[in-house]
Coordinates of C-alpha atoms in Angstrom, one line a residue:
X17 CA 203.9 -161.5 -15.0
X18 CA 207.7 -161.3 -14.4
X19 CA 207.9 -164.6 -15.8
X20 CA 207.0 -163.1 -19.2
X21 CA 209.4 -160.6 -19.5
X22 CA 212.0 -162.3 -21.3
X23 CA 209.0 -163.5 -24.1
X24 CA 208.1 -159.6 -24.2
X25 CA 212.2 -158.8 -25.3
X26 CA 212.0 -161.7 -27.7
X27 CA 209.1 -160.4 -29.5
X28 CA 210.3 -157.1 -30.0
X29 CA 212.6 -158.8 -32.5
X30 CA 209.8 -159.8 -34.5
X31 CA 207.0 -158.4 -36.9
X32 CA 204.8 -159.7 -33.7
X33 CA 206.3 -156.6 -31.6
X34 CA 202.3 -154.7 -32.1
X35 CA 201.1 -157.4 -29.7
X36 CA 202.5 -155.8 -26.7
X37 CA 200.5 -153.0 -26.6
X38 CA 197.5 -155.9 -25.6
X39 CA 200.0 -158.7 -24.2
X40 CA 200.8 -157.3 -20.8
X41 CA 197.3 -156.4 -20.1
X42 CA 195.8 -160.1 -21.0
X43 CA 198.1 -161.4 -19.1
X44 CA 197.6 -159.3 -16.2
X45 CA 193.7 -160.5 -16.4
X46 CA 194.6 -164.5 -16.1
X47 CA 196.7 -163.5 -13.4
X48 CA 193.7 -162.3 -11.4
X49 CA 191.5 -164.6 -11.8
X50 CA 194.0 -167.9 -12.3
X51 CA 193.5 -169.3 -8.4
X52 CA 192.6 -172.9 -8.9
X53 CA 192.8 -174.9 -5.7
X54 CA 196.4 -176.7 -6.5
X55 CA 198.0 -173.4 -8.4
X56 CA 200.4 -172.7 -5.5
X57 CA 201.0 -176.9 -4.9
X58 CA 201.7 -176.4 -8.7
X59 CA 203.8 -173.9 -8.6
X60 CA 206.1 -175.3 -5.5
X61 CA 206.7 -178.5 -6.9
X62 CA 208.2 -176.9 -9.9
X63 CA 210.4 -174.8 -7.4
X64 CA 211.6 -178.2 -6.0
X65 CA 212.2 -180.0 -9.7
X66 CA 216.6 -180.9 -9.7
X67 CA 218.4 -178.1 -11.1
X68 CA 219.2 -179.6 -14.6
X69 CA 219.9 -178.1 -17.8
X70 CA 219.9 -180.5 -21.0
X71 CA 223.1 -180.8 -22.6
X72 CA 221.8 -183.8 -25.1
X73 CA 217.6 -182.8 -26.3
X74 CA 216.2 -184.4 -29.3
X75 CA 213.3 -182.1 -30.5
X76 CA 213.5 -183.7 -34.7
X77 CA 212.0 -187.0 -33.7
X78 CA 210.8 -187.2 -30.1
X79 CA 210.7 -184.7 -27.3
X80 CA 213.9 -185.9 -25.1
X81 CA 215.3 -183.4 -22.8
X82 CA 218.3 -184.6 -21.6
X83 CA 220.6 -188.2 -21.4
X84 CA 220.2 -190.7 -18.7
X85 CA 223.6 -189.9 -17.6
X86 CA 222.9 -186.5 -17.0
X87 CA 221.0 -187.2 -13.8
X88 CA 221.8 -189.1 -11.0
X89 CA 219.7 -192.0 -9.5
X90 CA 218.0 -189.9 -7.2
X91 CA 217.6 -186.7 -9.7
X92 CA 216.0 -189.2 -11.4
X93 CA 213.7 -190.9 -8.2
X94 CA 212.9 -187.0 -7.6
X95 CA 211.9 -186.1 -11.1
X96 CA 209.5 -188.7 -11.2
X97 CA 207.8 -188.0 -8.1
X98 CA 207.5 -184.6 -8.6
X99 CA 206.7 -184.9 -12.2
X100 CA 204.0 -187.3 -10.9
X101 CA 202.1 -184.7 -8.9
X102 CA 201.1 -183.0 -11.8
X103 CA 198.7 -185.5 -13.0
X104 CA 197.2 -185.9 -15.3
X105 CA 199.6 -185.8 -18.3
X106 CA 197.1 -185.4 -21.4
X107 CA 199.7 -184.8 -24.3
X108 CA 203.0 -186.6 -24.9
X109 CA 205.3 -188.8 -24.3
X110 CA 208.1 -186.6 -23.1
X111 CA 211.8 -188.3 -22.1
X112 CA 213.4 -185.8 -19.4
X113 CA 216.8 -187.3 -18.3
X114 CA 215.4 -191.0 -18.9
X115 CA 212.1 -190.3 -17.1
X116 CA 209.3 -191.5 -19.4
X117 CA 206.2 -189.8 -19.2
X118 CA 203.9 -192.2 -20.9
X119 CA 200.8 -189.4 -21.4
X120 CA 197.2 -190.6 -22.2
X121 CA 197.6 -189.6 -25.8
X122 CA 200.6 -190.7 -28.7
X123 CA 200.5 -187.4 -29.9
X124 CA 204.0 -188.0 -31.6
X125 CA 201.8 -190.2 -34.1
X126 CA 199.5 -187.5 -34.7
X127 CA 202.4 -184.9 -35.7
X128 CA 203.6 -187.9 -37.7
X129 CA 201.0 -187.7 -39.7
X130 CA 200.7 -184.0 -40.3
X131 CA 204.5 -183.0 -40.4
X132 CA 205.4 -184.3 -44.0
X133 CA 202.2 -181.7 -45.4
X134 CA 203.5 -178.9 -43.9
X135 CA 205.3 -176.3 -45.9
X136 CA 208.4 -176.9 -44.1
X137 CA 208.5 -174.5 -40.2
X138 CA 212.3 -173.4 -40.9
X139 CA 212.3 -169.8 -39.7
X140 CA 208.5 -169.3 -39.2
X141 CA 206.5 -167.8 -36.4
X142 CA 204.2 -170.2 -35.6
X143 CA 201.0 -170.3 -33.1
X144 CA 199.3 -173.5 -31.5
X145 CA 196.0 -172.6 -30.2
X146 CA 194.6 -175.0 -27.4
X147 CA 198.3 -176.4 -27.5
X148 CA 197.7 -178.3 -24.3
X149 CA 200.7 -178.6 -22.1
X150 CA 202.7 -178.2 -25.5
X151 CA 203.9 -181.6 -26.9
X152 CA 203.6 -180.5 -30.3
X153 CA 205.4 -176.9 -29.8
X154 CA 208.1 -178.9 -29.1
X155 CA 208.4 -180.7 -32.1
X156 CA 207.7 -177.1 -34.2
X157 CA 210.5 -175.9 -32.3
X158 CA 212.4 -179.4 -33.4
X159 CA 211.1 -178.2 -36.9
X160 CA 213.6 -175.6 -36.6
X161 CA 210.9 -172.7 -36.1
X162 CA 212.4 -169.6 -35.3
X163 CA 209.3 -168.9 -32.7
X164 CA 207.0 -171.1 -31.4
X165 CA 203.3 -169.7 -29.0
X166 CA 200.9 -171.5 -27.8
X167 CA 197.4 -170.5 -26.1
X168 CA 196.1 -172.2 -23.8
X169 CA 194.2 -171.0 -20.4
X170 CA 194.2 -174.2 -18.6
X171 CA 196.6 -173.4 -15.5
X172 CA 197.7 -177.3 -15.2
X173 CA 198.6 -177.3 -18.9
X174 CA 200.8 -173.9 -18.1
X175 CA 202.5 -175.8 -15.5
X176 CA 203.4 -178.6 -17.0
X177 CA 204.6 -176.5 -20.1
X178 CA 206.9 -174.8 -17.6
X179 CA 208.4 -177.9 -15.5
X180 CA 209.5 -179.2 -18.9
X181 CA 211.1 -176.0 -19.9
X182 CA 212.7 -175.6 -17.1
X183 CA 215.3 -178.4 -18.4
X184 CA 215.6 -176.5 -21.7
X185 CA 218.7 -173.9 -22.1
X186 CA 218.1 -171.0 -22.1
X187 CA 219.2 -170.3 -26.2
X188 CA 216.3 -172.8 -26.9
X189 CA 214.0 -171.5 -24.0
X190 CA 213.7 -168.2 -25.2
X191 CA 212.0 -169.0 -28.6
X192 CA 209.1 -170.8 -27.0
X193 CA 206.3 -169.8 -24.6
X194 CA 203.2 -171.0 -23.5
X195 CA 200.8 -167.8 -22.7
X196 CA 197.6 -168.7 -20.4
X197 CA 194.7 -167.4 -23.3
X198 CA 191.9 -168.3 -25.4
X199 CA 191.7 -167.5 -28.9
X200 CA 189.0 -164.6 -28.0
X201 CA 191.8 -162.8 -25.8
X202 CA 193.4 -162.5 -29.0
X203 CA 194.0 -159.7 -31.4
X204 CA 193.4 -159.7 -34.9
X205 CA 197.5 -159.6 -34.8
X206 CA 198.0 -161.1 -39.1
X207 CA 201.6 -161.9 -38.3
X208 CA 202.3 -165.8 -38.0
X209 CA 203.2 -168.1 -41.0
X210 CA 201.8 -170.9 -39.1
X211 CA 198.9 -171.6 -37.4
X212 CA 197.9 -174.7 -35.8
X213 CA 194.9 -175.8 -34.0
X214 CA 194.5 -179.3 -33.2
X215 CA 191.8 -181.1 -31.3
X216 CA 190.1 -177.7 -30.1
X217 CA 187.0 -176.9 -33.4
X218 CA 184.3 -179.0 -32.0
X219 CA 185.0 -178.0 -28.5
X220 CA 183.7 -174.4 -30.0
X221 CA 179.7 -173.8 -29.9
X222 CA 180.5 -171.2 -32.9
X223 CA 183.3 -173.1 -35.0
X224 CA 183.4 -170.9 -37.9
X225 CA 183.7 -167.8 -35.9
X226 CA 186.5 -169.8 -34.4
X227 CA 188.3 -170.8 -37.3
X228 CA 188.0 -166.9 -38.6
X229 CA 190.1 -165.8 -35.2
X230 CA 192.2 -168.4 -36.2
X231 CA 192.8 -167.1 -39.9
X232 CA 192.8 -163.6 -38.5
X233 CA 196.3 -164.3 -36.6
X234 CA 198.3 -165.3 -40.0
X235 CA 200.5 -163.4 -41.9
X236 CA 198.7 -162.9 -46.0
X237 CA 200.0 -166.2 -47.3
X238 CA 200.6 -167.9 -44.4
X239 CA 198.9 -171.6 -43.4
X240 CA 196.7 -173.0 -41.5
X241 CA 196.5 -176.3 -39.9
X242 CA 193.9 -177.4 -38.5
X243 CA 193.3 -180.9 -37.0
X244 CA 189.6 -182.1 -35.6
X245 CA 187.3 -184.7 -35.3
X246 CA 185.1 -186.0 -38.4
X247 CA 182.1 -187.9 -39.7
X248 CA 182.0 -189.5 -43.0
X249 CA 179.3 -187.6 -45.6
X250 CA 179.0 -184.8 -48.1
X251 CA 179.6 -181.3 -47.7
X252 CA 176.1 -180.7 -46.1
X253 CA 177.1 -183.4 -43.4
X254 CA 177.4 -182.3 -39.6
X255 CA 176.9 -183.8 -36.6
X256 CA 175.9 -182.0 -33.8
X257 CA 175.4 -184.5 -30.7
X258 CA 173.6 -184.4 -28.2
X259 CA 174.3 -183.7 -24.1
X260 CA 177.6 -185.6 -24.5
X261 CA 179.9 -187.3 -27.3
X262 CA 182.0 -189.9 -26.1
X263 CA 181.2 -189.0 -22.6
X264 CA 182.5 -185.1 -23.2
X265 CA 180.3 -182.7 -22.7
X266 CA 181.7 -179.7 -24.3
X267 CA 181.3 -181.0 -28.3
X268 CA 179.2 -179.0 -30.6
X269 CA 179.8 -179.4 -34.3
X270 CA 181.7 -182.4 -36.1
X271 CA 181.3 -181.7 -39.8
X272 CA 182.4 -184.2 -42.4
X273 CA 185.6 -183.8 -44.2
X274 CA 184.0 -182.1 -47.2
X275 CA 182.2 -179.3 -44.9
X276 CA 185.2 -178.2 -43.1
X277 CA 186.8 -177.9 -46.4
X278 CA 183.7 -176.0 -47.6
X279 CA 183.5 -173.7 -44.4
X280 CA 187.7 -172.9 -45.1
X281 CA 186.7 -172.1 -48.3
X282 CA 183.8 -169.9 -47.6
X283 CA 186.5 -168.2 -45.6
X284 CA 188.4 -166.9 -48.3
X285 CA 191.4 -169.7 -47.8
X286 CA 192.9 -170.8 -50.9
X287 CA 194.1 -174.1 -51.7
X288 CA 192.1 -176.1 -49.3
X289 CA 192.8 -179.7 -49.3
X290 CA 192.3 -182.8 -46.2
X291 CA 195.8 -184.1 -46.0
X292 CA 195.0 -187.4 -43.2
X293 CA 191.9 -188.5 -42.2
X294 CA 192.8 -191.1 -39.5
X295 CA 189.9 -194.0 -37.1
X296 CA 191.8 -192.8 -33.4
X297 CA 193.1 -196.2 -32.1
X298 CA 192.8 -197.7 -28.2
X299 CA 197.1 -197.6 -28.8
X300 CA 196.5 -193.5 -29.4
X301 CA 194.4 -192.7 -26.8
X302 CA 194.6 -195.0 -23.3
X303 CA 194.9 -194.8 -19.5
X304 CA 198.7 -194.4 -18.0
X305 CA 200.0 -194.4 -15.2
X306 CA 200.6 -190.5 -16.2
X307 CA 196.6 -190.0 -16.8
X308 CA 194.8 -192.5 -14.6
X309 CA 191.2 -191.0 -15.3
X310 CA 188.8 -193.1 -17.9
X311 CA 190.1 -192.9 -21.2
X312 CA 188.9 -193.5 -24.8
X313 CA 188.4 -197.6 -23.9
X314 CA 185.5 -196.2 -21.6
X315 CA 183.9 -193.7 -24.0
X316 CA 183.1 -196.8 -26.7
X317 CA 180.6 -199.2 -26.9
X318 CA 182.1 -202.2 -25.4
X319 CA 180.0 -204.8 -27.5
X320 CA 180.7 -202.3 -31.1
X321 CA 184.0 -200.1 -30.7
X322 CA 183.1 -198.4 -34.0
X323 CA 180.4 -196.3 -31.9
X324 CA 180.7 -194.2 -29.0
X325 CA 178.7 -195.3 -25.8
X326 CA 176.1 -193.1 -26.8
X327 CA 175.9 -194.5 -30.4
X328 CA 177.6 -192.0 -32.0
X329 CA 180.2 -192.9 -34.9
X330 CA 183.8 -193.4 -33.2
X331 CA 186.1 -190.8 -33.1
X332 CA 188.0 -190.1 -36.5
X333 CA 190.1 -187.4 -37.4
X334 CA 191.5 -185.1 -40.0
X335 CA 193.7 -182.7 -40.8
X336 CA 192.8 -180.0 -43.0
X337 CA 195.6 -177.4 -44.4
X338 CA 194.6 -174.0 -46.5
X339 CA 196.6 -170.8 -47.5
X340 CA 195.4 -167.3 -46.7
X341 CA 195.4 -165.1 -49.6

């Protein structure tokens, strides 16, 4: 809880200051139940990362903490063994003092592609929900947010969010945190400009439940960005797949581009509008050395990559943005 305390002072700066009378005690609730069988391995290897601050980062067009010449030969030989040992590395690439992390997923092509439809994240409060181990806070924060949060209650993604910050001074630290959550430990709080969720709706067995928590966390004419997998089809089309989709188990509802518009919509958001729809590549999604697990290559049909191994369309994305009233 400690940890937090410095996040708690920076938001009493902002209009978000209502949250900490529910904050603490969330918080206080993942840390009772957090044990998973590597948190305190976790935990002591990021004790035992070099003790480097960044002098050089480049947030605007990659997420590079630090110059190779900051770190010597065997700062570097450490980093990447400890770095290492908190496999596997989902969301990326990350550059820390000339150690490549080469994650599973390109995700710097995905904020590519949503970045120039943004109304532009100068100054704004912004919230990733199911932000992973935070790639793409990074490159809010790069944005030149004046706050980035992200949700997320896996406790590997929290660590790795934290062994990267640790490498962060402490002028840029403080306007970014990572709290261990789900959107239902969240209050109705109406207080971001921004809200992103990308790669998280069909993961929900209720999805437009979940994308009314997510509207229910912006500000009255703040945005929504909100990034998920598709099917071609009319506004009636949605697929809902079977025991597994592309070998996950965990997806419920993939509507075409035209029904998550429609369900936005239905919401009350104004000005709608899909803004990149996008067929995910074996180049975006592959194994690393960072993520040695099976990757999208192994969740295809090998004699027709345009279906999944079940016989499902291939994965394709879009990005849909809206303004709340």
């Amino acid at each position: 809880m400690q940890a937090y305390y410095p996040f708690f002072a920076r938001l009493t700066e902002t209009p978000l200051a209502h949250w900490l009378e529910t904050l603490p005690g969330a918080l206080q609730q993942w840390e009772s139940r957090r044990q998973h069988g590597d948190s305190r391995k976790w935990e002591r290897l990021i004790d035992q990362l070099p003790a480097l601050t960044a002098t050089q980062l480049d947030l605007a067009t990659q997420v590079q903490l630090g110059h190779v010449d900051e770190a010597s030969d065997s700062e570097r030989a450490r980093l990447h063994g400890l770095l290492q040992q908190l496999k596997p590395w989902r969301k990326g690439p990350f550059d820390v003092f000339g150690v490549q992390i080469d994650t599973e997923w390109r995700s710097d092509w995905k904020w590519d592609r949503v970045a120039p439809h943004l109304t532009p994240l100068t100054g704004r409060r912004v919230l990733d929900i199911g932000c992973g181990s935070g790639y793409h806070m990074w490159r809010m924060l790069g944005a030149n947010a004046d706050l980035v949060v992200g949700i997320d209650p896996s406790h590997l993604f929290v660590m790795q969010f934290r062994a990267i910050r640790r490498f962060v001074p402490e002028s840029i630290a403080r306007n970014i945190e990572l709290l261990p959550l789900g959107i239902e430990h969240m209050p109705k709080l109406a207080a971001f400009d921004t809200v992103f969720s990308m790669g998280v709706l069909y993961h929900r067995r209720s999805p437009i439940d979940f994308l009314q928590q997510c509207i229910d966390q912006l500000r009255p004419g703040g945005e929504l960005v909100i990034e998920t997998l598709v099917i071609d089809g009319d506004v009636n089309q949605v697929l809902v797949p079977g025991e597994r989709y592309a070998q996950m188990p965990n997806v419920w509802f993939i509507p075409s581009s035209a029904a998550l518009s429609h369900w936005a919509e239905r919401l009350g958001m104004k000005n709608v509008r899909i803004v990149d729809e996008n067929t995910t590549s074996l180049d975006e999604q592959r194994r690393t050395d960072w993520m040695e697990n099976q990757s999208l290559a192994d969740f295809l049909d090998p004699n027709d990559i345009t279906r999944t191994i079940e016989g499902y369309p291939a994965p394709k994305r879009a990005v849909l943005i809206a303004e709340k009233p």
